[in-house]
PDB file of N, CA and C in Angstrom:
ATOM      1  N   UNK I   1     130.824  14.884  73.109  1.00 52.00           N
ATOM      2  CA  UNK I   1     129.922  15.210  74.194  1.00 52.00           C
ATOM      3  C   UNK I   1     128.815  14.163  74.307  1.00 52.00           C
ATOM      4  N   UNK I   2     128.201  13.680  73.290  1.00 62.00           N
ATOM      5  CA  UNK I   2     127.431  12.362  73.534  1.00 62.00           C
ATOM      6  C   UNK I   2     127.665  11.356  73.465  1.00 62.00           C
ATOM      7  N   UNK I   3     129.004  11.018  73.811  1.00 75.00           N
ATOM      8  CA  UNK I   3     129.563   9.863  73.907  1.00 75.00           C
ATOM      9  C   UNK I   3     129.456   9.704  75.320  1.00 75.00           C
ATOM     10  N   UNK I   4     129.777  11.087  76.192  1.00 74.00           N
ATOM     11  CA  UNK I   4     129.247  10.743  77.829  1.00 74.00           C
ATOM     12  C   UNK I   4     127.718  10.345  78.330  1.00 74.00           C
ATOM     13  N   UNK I   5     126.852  11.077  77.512  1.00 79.00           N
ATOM     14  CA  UNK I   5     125.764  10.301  77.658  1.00 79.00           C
ATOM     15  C   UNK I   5     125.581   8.988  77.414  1.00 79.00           C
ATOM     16  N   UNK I   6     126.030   8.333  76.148  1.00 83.00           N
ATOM     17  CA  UNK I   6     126.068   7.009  75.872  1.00 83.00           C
ATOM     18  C   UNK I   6     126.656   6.162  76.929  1.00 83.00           C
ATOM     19  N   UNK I   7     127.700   6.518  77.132  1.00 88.00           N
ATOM     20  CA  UNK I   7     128.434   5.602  78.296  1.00 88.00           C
ATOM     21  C   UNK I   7     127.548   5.717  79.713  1.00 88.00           C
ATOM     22  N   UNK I   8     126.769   6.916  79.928  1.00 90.00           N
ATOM     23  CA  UNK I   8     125.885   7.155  81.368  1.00 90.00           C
ATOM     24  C   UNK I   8     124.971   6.238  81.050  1.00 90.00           C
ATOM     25  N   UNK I   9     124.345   6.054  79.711  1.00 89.00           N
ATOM     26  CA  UNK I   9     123.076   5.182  79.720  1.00 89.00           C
ATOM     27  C   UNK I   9     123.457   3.981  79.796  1.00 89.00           C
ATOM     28  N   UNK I  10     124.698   3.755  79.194  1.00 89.00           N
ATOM     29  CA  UNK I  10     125.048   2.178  78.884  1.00 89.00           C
ATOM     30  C   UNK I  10     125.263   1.805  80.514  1.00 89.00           C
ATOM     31  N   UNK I  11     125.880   2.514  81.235  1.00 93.00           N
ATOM     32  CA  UNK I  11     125.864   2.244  83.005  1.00 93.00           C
ATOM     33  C   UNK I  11     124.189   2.135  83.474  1.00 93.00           C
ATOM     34  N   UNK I  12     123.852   2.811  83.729  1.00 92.00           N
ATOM     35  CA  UNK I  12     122.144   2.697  83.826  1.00 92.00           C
ATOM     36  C   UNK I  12     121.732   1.661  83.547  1.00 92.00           C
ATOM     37  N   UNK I  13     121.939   1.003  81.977  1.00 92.00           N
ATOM     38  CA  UNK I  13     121.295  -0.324  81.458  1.00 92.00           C
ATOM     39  C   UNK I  13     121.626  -1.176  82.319  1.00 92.00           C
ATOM     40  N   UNK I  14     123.416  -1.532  82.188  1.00 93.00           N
ATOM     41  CA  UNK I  14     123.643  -2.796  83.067  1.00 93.00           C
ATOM     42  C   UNK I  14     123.724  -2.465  84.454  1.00 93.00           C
ATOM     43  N   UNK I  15     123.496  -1.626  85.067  1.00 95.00           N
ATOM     44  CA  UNK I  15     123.282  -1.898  86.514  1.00 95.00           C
ATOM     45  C   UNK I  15     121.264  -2.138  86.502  1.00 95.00           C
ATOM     46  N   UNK I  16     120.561  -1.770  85.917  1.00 94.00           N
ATOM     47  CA  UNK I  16     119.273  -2.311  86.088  1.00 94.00           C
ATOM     48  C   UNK I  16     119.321  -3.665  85.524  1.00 94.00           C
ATOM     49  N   UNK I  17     119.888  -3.773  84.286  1.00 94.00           N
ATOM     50  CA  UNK I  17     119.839  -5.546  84.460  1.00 94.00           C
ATOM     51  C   UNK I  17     120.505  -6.416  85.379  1.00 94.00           C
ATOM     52  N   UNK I  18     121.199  -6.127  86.020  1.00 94.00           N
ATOM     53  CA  UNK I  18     122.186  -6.975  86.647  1.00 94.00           C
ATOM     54  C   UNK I  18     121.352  -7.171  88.159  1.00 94.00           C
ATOM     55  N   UNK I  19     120.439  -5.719  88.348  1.00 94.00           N
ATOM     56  CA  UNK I  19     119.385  -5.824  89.537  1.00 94.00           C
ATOM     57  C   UNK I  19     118.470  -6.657  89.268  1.00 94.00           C
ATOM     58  N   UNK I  20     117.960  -6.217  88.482  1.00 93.00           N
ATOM     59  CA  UNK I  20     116.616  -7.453  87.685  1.00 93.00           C
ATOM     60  C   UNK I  20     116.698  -9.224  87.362  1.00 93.00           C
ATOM     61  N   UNK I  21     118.326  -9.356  87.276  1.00 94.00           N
ATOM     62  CA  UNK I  21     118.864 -11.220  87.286  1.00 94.00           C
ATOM     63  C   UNK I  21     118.912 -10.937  88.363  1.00 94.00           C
ATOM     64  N   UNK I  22     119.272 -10.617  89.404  1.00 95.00           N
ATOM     65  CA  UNK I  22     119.703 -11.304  90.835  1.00 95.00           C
ATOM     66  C   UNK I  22     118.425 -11.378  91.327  1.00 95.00           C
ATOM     67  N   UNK I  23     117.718 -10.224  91.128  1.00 95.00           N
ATOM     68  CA  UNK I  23     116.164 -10.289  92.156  1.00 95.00           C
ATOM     69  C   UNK I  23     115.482 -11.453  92.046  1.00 95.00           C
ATOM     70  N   UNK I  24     115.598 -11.720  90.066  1.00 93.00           N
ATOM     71  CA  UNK I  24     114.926 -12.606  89.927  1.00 93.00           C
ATOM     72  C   UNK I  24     115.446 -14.240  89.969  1.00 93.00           C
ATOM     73  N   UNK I  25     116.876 -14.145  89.918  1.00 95.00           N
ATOM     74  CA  UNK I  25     117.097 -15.703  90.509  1.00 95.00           C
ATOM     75  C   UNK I  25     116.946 -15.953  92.069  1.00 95.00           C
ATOM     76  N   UNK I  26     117.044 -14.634  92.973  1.00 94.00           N
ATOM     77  CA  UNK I  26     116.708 -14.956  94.378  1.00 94.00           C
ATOM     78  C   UNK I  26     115.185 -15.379  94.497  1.00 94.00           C
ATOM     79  N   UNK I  27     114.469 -14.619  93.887  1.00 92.00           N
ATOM     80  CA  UNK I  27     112.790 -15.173  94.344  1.00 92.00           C
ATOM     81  C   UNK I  27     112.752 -16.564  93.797  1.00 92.00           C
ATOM     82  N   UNK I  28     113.255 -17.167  92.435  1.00 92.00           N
ATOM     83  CA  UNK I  28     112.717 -18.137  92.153  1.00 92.00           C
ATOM     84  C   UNK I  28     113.501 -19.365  93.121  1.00 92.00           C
ATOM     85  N   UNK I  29     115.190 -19.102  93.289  1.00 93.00           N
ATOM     86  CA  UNK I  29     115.681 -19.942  94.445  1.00 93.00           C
ATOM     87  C   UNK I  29     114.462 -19.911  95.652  1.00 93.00           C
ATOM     88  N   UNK I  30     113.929 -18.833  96.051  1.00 89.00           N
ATOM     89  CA  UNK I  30     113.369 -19.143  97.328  1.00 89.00           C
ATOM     90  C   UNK I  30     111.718 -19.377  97.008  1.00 89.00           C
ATOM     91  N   UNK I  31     111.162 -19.340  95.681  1.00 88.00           N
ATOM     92  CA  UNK I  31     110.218 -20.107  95.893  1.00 88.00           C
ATOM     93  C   UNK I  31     110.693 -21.575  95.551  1.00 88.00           C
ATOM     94  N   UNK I  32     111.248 -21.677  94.904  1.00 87.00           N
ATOM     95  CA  UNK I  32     111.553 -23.267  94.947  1.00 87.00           C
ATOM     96  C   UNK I  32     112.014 -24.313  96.097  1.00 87.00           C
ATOM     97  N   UNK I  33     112.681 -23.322  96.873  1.00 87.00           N
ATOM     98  CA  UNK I  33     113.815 -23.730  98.271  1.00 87.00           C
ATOM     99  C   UNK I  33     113.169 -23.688  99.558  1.00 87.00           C
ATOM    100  N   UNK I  34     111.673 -22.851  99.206  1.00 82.00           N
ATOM    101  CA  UNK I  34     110.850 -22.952 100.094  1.00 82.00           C
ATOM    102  C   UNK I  34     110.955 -23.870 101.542  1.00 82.00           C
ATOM    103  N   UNK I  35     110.211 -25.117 101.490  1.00 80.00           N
ATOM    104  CA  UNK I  35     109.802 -25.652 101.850  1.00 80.00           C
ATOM    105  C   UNK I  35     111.346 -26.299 102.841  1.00 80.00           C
ATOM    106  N   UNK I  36     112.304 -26.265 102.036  1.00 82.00           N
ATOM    107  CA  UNK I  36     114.032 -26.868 102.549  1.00 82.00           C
ATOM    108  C   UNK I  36     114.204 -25.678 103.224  1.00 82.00           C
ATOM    109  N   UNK I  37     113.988 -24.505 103.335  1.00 82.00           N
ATOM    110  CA  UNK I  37     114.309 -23.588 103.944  1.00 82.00           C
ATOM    111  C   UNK I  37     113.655 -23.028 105.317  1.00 82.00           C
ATOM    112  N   UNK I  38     112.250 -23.421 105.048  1.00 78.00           N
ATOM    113  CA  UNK I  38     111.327 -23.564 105.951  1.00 78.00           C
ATOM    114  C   UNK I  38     110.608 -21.977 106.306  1.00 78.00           C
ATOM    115  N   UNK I  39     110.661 -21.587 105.116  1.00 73.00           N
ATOM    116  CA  UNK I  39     109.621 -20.686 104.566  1.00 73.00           C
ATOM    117  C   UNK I  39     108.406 -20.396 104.433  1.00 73.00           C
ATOM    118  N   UNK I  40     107.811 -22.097 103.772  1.00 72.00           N
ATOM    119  CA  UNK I  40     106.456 -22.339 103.286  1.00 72.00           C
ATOM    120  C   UNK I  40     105.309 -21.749 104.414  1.00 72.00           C
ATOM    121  N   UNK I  41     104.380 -21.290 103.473  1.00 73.00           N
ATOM    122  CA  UNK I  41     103.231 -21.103 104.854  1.00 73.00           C
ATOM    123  C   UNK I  41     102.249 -22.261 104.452  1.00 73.00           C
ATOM    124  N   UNK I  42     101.761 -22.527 103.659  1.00 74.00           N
ATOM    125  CA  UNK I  42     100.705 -24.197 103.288  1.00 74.00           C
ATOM    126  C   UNK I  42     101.510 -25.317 103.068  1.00 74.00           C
ATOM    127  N   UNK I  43     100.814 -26.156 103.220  1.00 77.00           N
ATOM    128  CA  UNK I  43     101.456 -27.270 102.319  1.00 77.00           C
ATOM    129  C   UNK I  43     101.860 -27.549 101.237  1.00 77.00           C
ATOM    130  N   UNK I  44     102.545 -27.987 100.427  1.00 76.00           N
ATOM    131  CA  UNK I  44     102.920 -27.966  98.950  1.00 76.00           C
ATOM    132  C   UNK I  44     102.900 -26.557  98.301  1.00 76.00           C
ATOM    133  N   UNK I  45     102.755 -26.768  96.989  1.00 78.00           N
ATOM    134  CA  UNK I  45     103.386 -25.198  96.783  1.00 78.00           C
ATOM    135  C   UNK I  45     102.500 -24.999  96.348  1.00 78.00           C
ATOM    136  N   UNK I  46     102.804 -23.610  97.188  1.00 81.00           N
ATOM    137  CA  UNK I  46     101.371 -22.144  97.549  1.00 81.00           C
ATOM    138  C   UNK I  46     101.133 -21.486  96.598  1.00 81.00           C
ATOM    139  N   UNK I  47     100.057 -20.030  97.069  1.00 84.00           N
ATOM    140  CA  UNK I  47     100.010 -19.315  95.911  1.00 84.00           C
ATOM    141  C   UNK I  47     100.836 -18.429  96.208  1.00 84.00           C
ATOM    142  N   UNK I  48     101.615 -17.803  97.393  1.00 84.00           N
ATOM    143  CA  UNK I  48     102.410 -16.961  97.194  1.00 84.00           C
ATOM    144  C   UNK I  48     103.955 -17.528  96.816  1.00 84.00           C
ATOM    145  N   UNK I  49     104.268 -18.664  96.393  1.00 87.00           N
ATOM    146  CA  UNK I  49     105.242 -19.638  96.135  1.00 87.00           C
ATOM    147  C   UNK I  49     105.404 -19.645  94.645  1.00 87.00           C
ATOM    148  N   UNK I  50     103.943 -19.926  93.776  1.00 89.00           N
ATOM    149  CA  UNK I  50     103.533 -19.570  92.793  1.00 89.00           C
ATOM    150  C   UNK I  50     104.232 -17.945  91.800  1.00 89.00           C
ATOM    151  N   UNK I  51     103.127 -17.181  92.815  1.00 90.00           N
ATOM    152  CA  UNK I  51     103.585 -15.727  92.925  1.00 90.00           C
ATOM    153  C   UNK I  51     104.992 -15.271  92.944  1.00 90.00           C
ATOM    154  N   UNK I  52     105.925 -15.345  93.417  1.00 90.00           N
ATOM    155  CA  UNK I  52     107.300 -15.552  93.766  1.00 90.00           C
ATOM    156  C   UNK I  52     108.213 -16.225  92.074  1.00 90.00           C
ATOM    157  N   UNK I  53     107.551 -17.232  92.012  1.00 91.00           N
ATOM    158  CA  UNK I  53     107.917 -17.676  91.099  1.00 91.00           C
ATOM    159  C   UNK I  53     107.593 -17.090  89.909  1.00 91.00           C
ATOM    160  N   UNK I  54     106.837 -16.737  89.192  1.00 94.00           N
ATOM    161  CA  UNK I  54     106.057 -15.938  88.419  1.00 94.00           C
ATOM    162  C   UNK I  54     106.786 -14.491  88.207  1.00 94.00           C
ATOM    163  N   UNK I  55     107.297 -13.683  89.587  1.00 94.00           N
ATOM    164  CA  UNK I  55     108.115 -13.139  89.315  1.00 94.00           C
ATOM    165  C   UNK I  55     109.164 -13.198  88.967  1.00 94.00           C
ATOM    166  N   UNK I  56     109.820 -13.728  89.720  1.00 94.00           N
ATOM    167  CA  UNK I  56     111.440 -13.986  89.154  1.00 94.00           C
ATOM    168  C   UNK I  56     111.634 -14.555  88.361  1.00 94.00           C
ATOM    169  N   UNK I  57     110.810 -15.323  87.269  1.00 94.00           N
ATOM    170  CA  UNK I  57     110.570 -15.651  85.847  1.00 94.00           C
ATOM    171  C   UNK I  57     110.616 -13.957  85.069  1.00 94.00           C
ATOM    172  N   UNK I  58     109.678 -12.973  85.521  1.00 94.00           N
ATOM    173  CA  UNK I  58     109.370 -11.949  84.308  1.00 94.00           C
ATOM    174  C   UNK I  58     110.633 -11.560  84.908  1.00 94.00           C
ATOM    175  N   UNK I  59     111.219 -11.689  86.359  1.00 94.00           N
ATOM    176  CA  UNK I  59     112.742 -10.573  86.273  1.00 94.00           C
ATOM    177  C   UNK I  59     113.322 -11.040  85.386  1.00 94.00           C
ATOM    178  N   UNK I  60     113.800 -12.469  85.275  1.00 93.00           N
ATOM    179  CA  UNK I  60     115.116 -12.443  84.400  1.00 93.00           C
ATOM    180  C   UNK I  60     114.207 -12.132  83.235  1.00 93.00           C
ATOM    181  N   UNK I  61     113.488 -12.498  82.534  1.00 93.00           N
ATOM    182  CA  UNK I  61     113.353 -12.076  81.185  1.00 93.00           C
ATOM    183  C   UNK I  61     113.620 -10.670  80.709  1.00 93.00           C
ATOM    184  N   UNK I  62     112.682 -10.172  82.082  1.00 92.00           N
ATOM    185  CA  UNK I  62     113.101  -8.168  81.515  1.00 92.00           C
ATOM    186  C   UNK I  62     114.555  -8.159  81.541  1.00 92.00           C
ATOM    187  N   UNK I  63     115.411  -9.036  82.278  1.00 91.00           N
ATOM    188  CA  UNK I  63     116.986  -8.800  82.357  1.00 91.00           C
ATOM    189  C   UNK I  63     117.993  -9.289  81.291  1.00 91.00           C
ATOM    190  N   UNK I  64     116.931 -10.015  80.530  1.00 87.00           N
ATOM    191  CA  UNK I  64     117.680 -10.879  79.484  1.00 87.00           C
ATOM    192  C   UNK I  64     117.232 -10.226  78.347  1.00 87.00           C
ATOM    193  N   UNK I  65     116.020  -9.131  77.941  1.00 85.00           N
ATOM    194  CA  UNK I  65     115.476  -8.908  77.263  1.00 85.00           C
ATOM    195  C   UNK I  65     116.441  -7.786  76.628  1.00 85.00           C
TER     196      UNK I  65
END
Protein backbone atom coordinates (compact mmCIF):
# COMPACT_ATOMS: atom_id res chain seq x y z
CA UNK A 1 0.00 0.00 0.00
CA UNK A 2 2.89 2.51 0.31
CA UNK A 3 4.48 1.65 -2.46
CA UNK A 4 1.47 3.62 -4.28
CA UNK A 5 2.24 6.51 -2.43
CA UNK A 6 5.91 6.29 -3.23
CA UNK A 7 5.38 5.96 -6.85
CA UNK A 8 2.54 9.15 -6.51
CA UNK A 9 5.35 11.18 -4.93
CA UNK A 10 8.07 9.99 -7.12
CA UNK A 11 5.50 11.36 -10.14
CA UNK A 12 4.98 14.69 -8.31
CA UNK A 13 8.88 15.05 -7.94
CA UNK A 14 9.69 14.62 -11.60
CA UNK A 15 6.96 16.39 -13.09
CA UNK A 16 7.90 19.58 -10.77
CA UNK A 17 11.41 19.21 -11.78
CA UNK A 18 11.04 18.78 -15.25
CA UNK A 19 8.65 22.20 -14.87
CA UNK A 20 11.30 24.00 -13.00
CA UNK A 21 14.35 23.01 -16.02
CA UNK A 22 12.24 24.12 -18.78
CA UNK A 23 10.96 27.40 -17.07
CA UNK A 24 14.24 27.95 -16.19
CA UNK A 25 16.18 27.33 -19.44
CA UNK A 26 13.32 29.37 -21.26
CA UNK A 27 13.87 32.62 -19.13
CA UNK A 28 17.54 32.42 -19.28
CA UNK A 29 17.36 31.64 -23.37
CA UNK A 30 15.22 34.75 -23.45
CA UNK A 31 17.12 36.89 -21.27
CA UNK A 32 20.09 36.21 -23.11
CA UNK A 33 18.29 36.15 -26.73
CA UNK A 34 16.85 39.27 -25.79
CA UNK A 35 18.06 41.76 -27.73
CA UNK A 36 18.24 38.99 -31.22
CA UNK A 37 14.76 38.54 -30.51
CA UNK A 38 13.82 41.98 -30.07
CA UNK A 39 12.49 41.88 -26.70
CA UNK A 40 14.85 44.30 -24.98
CA UNK A 41 13.22 47.38 -23.49
CA UNK A 42 16.85 49.53 -22.71
CA UNK A 43 19.82 49.29 -24.16
CA UNK A 44 22.25 46.60 -23.24
CA UNK A 45 21.28 44.36 -20.67
CA UNK A 46 18.56 45.53 -18.39
CA UNK A 47 17.39 45.04 -15.08
CA UNK A 48 14.53 43.06 -16.00
CA UNK A 49 17.05 40.95 -18.36
CA UNK A 50 19.13 40.66 -15.25
CA UNK A 51 15.98 39.61 -13.32
CA UNK A 52 15.00 36.94 -15.86
CA UNK A 53 18.23 35.69 -15.66
CA UNK A 54 18.60 35.39 -11.99
CA UNK A 55 15.64 33.37 -12.23
CA UNK A 56 16.12 30.80 -14.47
CA UNK A 57 19.49 30.32 -12.77
CA UNK A 58 17.55 29.50 -9.16
CA UNK A 59 14.98 27.34 -11.58
CA UNK A 60 17.38 24.98 -12.73
CA UNK A 61 19.15 24.71 -9.51
CA UNK A 62 15.85 23.99 -7.50
CA UNK A 63 15.51 21.40 -10.57
CA UNK A 64 18.82 19.98 -10.26
CA UNK A 65 18.76 20.12 -6.56
Amino acid sequence: MSNGKNDKAAKVRRYVTLTLFVIGLALIFLSLAAEFIGLDITPGFGVVQMLQLLIGISALTLALF
